Short mmCIF file of C-alpha atoms in Angstrom, two decimals:
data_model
loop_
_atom_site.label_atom_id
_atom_site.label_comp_id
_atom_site.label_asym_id
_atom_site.label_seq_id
_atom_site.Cartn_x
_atom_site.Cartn_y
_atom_site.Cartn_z
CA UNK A 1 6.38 -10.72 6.52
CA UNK A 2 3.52 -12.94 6.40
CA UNK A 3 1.59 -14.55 3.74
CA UNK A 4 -1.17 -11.35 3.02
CA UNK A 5 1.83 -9.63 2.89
CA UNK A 6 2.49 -10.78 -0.62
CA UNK A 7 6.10 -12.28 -0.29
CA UNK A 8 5.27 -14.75 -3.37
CA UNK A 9 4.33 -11.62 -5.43
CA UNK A 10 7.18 -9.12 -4.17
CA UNK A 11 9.97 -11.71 -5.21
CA UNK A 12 8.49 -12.80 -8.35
CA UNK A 13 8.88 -9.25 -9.63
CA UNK A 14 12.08 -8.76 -8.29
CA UNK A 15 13.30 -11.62 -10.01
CA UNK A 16 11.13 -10.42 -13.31
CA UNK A 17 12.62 -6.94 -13.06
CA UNK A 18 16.32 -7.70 -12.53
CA UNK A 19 16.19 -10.17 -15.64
CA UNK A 20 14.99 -7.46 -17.42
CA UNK A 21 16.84 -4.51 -16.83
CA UNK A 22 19.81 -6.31 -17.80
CA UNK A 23 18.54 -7.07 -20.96
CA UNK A 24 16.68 -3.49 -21.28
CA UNK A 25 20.34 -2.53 -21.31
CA UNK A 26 22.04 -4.70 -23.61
CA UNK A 27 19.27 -3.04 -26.37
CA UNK A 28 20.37 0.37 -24.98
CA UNK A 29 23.85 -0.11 -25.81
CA UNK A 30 22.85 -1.60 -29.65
CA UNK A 31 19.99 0.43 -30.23
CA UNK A 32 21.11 3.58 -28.44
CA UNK A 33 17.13 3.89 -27.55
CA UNK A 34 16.30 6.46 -25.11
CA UNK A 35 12.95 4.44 -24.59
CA UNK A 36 14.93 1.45 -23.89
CA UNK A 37 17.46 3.86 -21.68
CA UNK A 38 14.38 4.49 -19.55
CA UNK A 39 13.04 1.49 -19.31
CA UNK A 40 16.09 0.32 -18.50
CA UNK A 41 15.94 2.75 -15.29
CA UNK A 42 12.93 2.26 -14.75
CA UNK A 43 13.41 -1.80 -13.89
CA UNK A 44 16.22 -1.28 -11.61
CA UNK A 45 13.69 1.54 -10.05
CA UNK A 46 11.40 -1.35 -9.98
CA UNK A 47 14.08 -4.11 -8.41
CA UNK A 48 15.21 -1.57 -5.81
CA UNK A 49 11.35 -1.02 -5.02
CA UNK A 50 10.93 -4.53 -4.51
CA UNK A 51 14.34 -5.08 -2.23
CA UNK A 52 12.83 -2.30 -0.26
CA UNK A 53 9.84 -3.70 0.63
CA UNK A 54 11.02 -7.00 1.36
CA UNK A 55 13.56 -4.76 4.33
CA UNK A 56 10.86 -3.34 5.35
CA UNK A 57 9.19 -6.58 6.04
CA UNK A 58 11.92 -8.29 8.02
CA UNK A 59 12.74 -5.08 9.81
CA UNK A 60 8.48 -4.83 10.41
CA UNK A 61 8.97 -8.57 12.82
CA UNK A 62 11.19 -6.77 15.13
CA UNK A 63 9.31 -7.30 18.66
CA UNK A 64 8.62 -4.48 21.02
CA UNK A 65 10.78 -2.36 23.16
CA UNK A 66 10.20 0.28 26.15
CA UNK A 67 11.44 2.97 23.05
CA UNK A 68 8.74 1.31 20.78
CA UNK A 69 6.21 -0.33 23.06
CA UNK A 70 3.75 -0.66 20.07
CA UNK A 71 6.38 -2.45 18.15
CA UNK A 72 7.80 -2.18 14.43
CA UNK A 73 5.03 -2.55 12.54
CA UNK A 74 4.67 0.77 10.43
CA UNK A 75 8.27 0.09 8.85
CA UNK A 76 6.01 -1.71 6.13
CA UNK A 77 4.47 1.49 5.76
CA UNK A 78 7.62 3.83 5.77
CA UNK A 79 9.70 1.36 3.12
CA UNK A 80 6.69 1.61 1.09
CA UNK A 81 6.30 5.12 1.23
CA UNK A 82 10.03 5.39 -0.15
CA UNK A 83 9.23 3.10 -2.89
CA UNK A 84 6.64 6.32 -4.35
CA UNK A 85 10.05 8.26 -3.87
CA UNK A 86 12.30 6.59 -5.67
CA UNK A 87 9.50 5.57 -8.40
CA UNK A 88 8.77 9.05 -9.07
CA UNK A 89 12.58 10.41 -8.90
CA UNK A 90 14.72 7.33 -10.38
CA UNK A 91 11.90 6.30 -12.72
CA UNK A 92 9.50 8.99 -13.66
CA UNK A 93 11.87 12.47 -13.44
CA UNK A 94 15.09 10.13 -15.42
CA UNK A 95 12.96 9.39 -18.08
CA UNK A 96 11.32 13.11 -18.63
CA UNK A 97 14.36 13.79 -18.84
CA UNK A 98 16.03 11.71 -21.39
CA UNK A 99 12.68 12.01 -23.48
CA UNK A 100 13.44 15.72 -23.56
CA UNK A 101 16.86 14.96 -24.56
CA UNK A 102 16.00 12.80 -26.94
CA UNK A 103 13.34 15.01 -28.63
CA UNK A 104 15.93 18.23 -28.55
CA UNK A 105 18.76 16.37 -30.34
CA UNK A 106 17.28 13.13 -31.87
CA UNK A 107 19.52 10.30 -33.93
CA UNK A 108 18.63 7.38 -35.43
CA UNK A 109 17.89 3.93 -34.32
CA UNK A 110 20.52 0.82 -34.93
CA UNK A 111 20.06 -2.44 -35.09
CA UNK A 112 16.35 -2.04 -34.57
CA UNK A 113 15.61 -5.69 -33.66
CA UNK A 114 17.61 -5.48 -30.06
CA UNK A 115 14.87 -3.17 -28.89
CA UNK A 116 12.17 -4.71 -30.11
CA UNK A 117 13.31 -8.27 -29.34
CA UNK A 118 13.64 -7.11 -25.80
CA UNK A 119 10.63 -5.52 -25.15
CA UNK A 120 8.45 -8.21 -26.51
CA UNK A 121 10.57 -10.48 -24.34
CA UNK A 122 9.73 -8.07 -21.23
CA UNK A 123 6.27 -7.91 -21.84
CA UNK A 124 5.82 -11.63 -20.91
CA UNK A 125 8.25 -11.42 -18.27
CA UNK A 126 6.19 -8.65 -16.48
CA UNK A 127 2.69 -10.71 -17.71
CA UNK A 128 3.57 -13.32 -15.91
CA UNK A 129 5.22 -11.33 -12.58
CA UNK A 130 1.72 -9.28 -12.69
CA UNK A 131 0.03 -12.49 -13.11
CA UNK A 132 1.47 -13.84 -9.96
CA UNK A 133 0.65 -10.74 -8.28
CA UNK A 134 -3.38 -10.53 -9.41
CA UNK A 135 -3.24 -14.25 -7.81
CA UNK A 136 -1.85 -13.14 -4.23
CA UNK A 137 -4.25 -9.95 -4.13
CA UNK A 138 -7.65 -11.99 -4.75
CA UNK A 139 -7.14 -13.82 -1.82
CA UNK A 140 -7.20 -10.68 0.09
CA UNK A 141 -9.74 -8.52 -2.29
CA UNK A 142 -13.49 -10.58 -1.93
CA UNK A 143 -15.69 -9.08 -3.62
CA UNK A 144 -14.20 -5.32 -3.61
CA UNK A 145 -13.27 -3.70 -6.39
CA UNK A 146 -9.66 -2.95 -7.58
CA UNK A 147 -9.84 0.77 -6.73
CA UNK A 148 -11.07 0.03 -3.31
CA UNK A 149 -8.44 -2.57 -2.84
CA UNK A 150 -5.65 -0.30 -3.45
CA UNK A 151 -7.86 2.44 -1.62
CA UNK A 152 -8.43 0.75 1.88
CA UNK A 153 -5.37 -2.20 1.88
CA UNK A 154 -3.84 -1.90 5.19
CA UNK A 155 -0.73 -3.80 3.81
CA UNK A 156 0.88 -2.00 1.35
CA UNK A 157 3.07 -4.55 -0.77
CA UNK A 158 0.73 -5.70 -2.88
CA UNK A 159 -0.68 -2.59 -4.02
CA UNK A 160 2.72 -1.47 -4.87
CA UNK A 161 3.27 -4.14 -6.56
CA UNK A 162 0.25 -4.09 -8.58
CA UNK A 163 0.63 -0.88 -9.63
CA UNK A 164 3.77 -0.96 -10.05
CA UNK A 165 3.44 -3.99 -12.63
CA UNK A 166 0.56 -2.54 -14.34
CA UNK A 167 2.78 0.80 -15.05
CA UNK A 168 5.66 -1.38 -16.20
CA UNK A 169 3.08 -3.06 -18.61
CA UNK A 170 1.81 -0.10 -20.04
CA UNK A 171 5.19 1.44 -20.19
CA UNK A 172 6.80 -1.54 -22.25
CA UNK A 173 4.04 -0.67 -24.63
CA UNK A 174 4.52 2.92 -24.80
CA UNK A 175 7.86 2.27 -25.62
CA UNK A 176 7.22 -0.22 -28.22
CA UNK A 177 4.61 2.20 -29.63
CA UNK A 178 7.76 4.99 -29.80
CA UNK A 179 10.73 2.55 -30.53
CA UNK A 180 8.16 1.39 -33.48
CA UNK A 181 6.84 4.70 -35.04
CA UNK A 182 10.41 5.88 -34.85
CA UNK A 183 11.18 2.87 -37.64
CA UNK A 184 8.30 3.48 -39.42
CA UNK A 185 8.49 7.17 -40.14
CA UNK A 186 12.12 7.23 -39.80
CA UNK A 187 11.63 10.06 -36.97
CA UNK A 188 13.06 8.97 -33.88
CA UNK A 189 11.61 12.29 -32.49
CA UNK A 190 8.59 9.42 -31.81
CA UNK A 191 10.83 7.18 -29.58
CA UNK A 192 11.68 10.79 -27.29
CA UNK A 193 7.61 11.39 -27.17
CA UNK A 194 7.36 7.22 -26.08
CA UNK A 195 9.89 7.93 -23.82
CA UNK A 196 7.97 11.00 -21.71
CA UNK A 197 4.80 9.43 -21.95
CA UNK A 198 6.72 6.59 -19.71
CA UNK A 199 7.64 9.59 -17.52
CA UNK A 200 4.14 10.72 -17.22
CA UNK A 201 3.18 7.19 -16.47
CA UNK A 202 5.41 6.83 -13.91
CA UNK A 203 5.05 9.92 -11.92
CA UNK A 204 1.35 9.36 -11.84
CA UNK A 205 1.60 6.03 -10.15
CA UNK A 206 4.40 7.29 -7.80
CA UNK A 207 1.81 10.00 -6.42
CA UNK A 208 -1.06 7.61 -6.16
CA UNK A 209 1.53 5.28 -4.03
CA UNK A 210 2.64 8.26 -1.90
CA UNK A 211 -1.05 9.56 -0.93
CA UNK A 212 -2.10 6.13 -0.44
CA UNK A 213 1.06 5.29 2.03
CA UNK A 214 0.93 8.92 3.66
CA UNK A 215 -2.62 8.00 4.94
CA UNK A 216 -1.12 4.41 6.09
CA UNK A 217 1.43 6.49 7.59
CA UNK A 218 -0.52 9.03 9.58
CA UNK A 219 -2.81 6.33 10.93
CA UNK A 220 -6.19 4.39 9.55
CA UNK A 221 -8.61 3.39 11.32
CA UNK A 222 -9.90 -0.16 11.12
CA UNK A 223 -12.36 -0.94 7.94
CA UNK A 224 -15.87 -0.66 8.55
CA UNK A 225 -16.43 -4.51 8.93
CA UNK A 226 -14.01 -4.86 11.57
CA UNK A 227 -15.29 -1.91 13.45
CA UNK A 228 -18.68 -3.55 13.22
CA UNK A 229 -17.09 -6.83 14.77
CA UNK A 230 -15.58 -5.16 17.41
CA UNK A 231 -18.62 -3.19 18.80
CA UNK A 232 -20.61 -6.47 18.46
CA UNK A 233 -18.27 -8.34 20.53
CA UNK A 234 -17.70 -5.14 23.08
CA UNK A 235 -21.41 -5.13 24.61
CA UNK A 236 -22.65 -8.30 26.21
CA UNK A 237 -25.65 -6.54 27.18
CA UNK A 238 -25.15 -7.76 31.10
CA UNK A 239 -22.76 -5.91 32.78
CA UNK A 240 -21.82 -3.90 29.72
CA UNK A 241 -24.30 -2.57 28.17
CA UNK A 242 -23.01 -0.21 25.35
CA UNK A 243 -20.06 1.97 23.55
CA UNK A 244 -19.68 5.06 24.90
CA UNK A 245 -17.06 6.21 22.51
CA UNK A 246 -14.31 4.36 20.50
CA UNK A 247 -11.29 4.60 18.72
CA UNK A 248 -9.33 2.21 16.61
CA UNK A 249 -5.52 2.52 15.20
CA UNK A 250 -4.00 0.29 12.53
CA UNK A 251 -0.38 -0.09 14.18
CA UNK A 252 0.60 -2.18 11.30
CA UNK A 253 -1.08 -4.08 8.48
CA UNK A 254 -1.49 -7.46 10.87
CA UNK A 255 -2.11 -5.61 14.60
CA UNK A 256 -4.86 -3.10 15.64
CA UNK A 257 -5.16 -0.75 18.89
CA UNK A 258 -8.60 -0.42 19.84
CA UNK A 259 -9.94 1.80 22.57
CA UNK A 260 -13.01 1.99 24.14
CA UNK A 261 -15.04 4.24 26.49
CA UNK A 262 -17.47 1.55 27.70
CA UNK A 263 -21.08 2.02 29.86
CA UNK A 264 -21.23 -0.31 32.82
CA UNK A 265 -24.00 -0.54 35.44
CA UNK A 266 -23.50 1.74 38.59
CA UNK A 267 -24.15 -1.25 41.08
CA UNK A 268 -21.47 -3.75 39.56
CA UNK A 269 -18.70 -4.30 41.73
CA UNK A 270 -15.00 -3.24 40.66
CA UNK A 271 -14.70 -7.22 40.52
CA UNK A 272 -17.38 -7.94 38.19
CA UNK A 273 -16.59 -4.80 36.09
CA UNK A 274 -13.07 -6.14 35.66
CA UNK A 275 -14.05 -9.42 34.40
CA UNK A 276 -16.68 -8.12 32.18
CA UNK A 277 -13.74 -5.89 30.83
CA UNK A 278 -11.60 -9.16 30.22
CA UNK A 279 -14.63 -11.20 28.73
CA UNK A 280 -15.20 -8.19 26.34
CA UNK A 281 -11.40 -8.43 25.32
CA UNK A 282 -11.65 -12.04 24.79
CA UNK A 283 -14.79 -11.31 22.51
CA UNK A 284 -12.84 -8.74 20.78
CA UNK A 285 -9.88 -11.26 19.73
CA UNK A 286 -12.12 -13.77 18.92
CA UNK A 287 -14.23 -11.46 16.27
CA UNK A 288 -10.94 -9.32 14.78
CA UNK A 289 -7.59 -11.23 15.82
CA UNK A 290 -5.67 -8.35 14.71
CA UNK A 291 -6.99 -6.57 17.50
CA UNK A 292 -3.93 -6.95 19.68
CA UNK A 293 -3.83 -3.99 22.03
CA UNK A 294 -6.81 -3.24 23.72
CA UNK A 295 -7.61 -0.70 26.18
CA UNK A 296 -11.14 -0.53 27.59
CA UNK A 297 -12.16 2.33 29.90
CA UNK A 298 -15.88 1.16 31.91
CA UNK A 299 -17.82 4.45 32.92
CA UNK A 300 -21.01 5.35 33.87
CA UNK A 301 -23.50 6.15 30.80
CA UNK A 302 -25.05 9.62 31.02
CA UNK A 303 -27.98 11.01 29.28
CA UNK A 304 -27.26 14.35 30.13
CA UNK A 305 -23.95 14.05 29.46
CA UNK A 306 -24.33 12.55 25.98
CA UNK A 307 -26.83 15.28 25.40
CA UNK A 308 -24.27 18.09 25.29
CA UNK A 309 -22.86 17.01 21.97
CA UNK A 310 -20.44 14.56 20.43
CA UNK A 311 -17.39 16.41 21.35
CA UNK A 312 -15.48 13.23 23.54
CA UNK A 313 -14.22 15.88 26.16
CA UNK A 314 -17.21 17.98 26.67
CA UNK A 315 -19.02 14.89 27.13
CA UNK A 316 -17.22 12.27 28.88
CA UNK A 317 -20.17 9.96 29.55
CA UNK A 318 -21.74 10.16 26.69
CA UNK A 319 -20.95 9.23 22.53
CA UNK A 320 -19.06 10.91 20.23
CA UNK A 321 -21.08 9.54 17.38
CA UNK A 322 -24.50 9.46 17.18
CA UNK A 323 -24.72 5.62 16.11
CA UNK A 324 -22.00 4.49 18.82
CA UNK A 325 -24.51 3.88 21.30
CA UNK A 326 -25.82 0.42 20.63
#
């Protein structure tokens, strides 16, 4: 996985998350806490999450084969994807769960300080892991905002991550909020309500993860500055002299497919054509170097043609968009 993929961040919260589910459960075991039972779960959700993404990494470098000529890349996608499932099953459905159970047939807290000891103790474990992972994502964010980055990220890790820190956050407080108005009323009915509130939490974040990796998954195109690169570098306003039509594929978070129905003058030769066609790749790379597989198609530009509408097969010399033709 490379660098934007957010290695740094991925392990830190493994290690973070492992540290603290053991610990989650020692206070389980004193406390009998069903807050601290589902945070427990909910860390080794969390270190699972974080082994899965680092598989799907390695498994992402694989090279090409004649089964998979456009390589491995879109395992990144598909181990993230799983992450939202076992978030929202392991983590989110568990603790509903044992909150219900909890509320239903409550019983006091023991030895009140294990909980609370550990979740103070988690908090700046997680701080710090979410910390980490704030640093690795402004590198890649600029100037967008944190919605849009999780919104249009082609690499998925680091949202995940994010958001998966940022629910672990607010969930340690949730359950200090429960595991703390439980000892101050003397109701631990309060540390069942923490507890599904944690659910809530969870499931929430596990369906913004699976619609945001279902779109990865299906195929985005490239972001608006890219495209913008691309058709700049396409026309060199010689022997190519604008974009007919175009289409670009995200085949992983680090490599691009771009294809191109390209206008060419009718009195170039097939030589010239073909080295205008090579010089406009070269351009391409140059501009967007994820642009790895490129397949430009020259044709003659048609008014008439491009007239007819912006349906790509009813009009196959003209655009299929009426500000593709530059």
């Amino acid at each position: 996985m490379s660098a934007s993929g957010g290695t740094k961040a991925i392990v830190a919260a493994l290690a973070a998350n492992l540290a603290i589910a053991v610990a989650k459960f020692v206070a389980f075991v004193f406390s009998g806490s069903s807050s601290m039972l589902a945070e427990s779960v909910h860390s080794v959700a969390d270190s699972g999450n974080q082994a899965l993404l680092l598989v799907g990494g390695k498994k992402a470098q694989r090279k090409a084969t004649p089964e998979h000529p456009f390589g491995y890349g879109r395992e990144r996608y598909i181990y993230a994807f799983l992450v939202s499932i076992v978030l929202f099953s392991v983590g989110g459905m568990f603790a509903l769960y044992e909150g219900y159970e909890k509320i239903k047939h409550p019983h006091e807290l023991e030895h009140w300080y294990w909980p609370v000891g550990v979740l103070v103790f988690a908090i700046i474990a997680e701080s710090f892991s979410f910390r980490t992972a704030i640093k690795e994502s402004n590198v890649l964010r600029g100037h967008r905002s944190w919605k849009e980055f999780v919104r249009h990220a082609k690499a998925p890790e680091l949202p995940v991550v994010l958001l998966e820190d940022l629910g672990a956050l607010v969930g340690l407080v949730l359950a200090l909020g429960g595991v703390g108005l439980a000892l101050a009323t003397g109701d631990s009915v309060w540390d069942g309500i923490g507890t599904l509130c944690i659910g809530v939490l969870l499931i929430l974040i596990a369906l913004v993860l699976a619609a945001e990796t279902k779109s990865l998954l299906l195929g985005e195109a490239a972001g608006v500055e890219e495209t913008r690169k691309i058709e700049a570098a396409v026309v060199d306003g010689d022997t190519v002299t604008r974009i007919i039509h175009m289409r670009t594929l995200h085949l992983g978070p680090e490599e691009l497919l771009v294809a191109a129905k390209i206008a060419v003058r009718h009195d170039e030769t097939a030589g010239e054509i073909a080295a205008a066609i090579d010089a406009a790749e070269s351009r391409i790379r140059d501009a967007v170097p994820i642009a790895r597989v490129i397949y430009l198609e020259p044709d003659i530009y048609s008014e008439t043609e491009a007239a007819k509408g912006p349906d790509p097969e009813a009009t196959p010399g003209g655009p299929t968009q009426p500000d593709a033709a530059h």
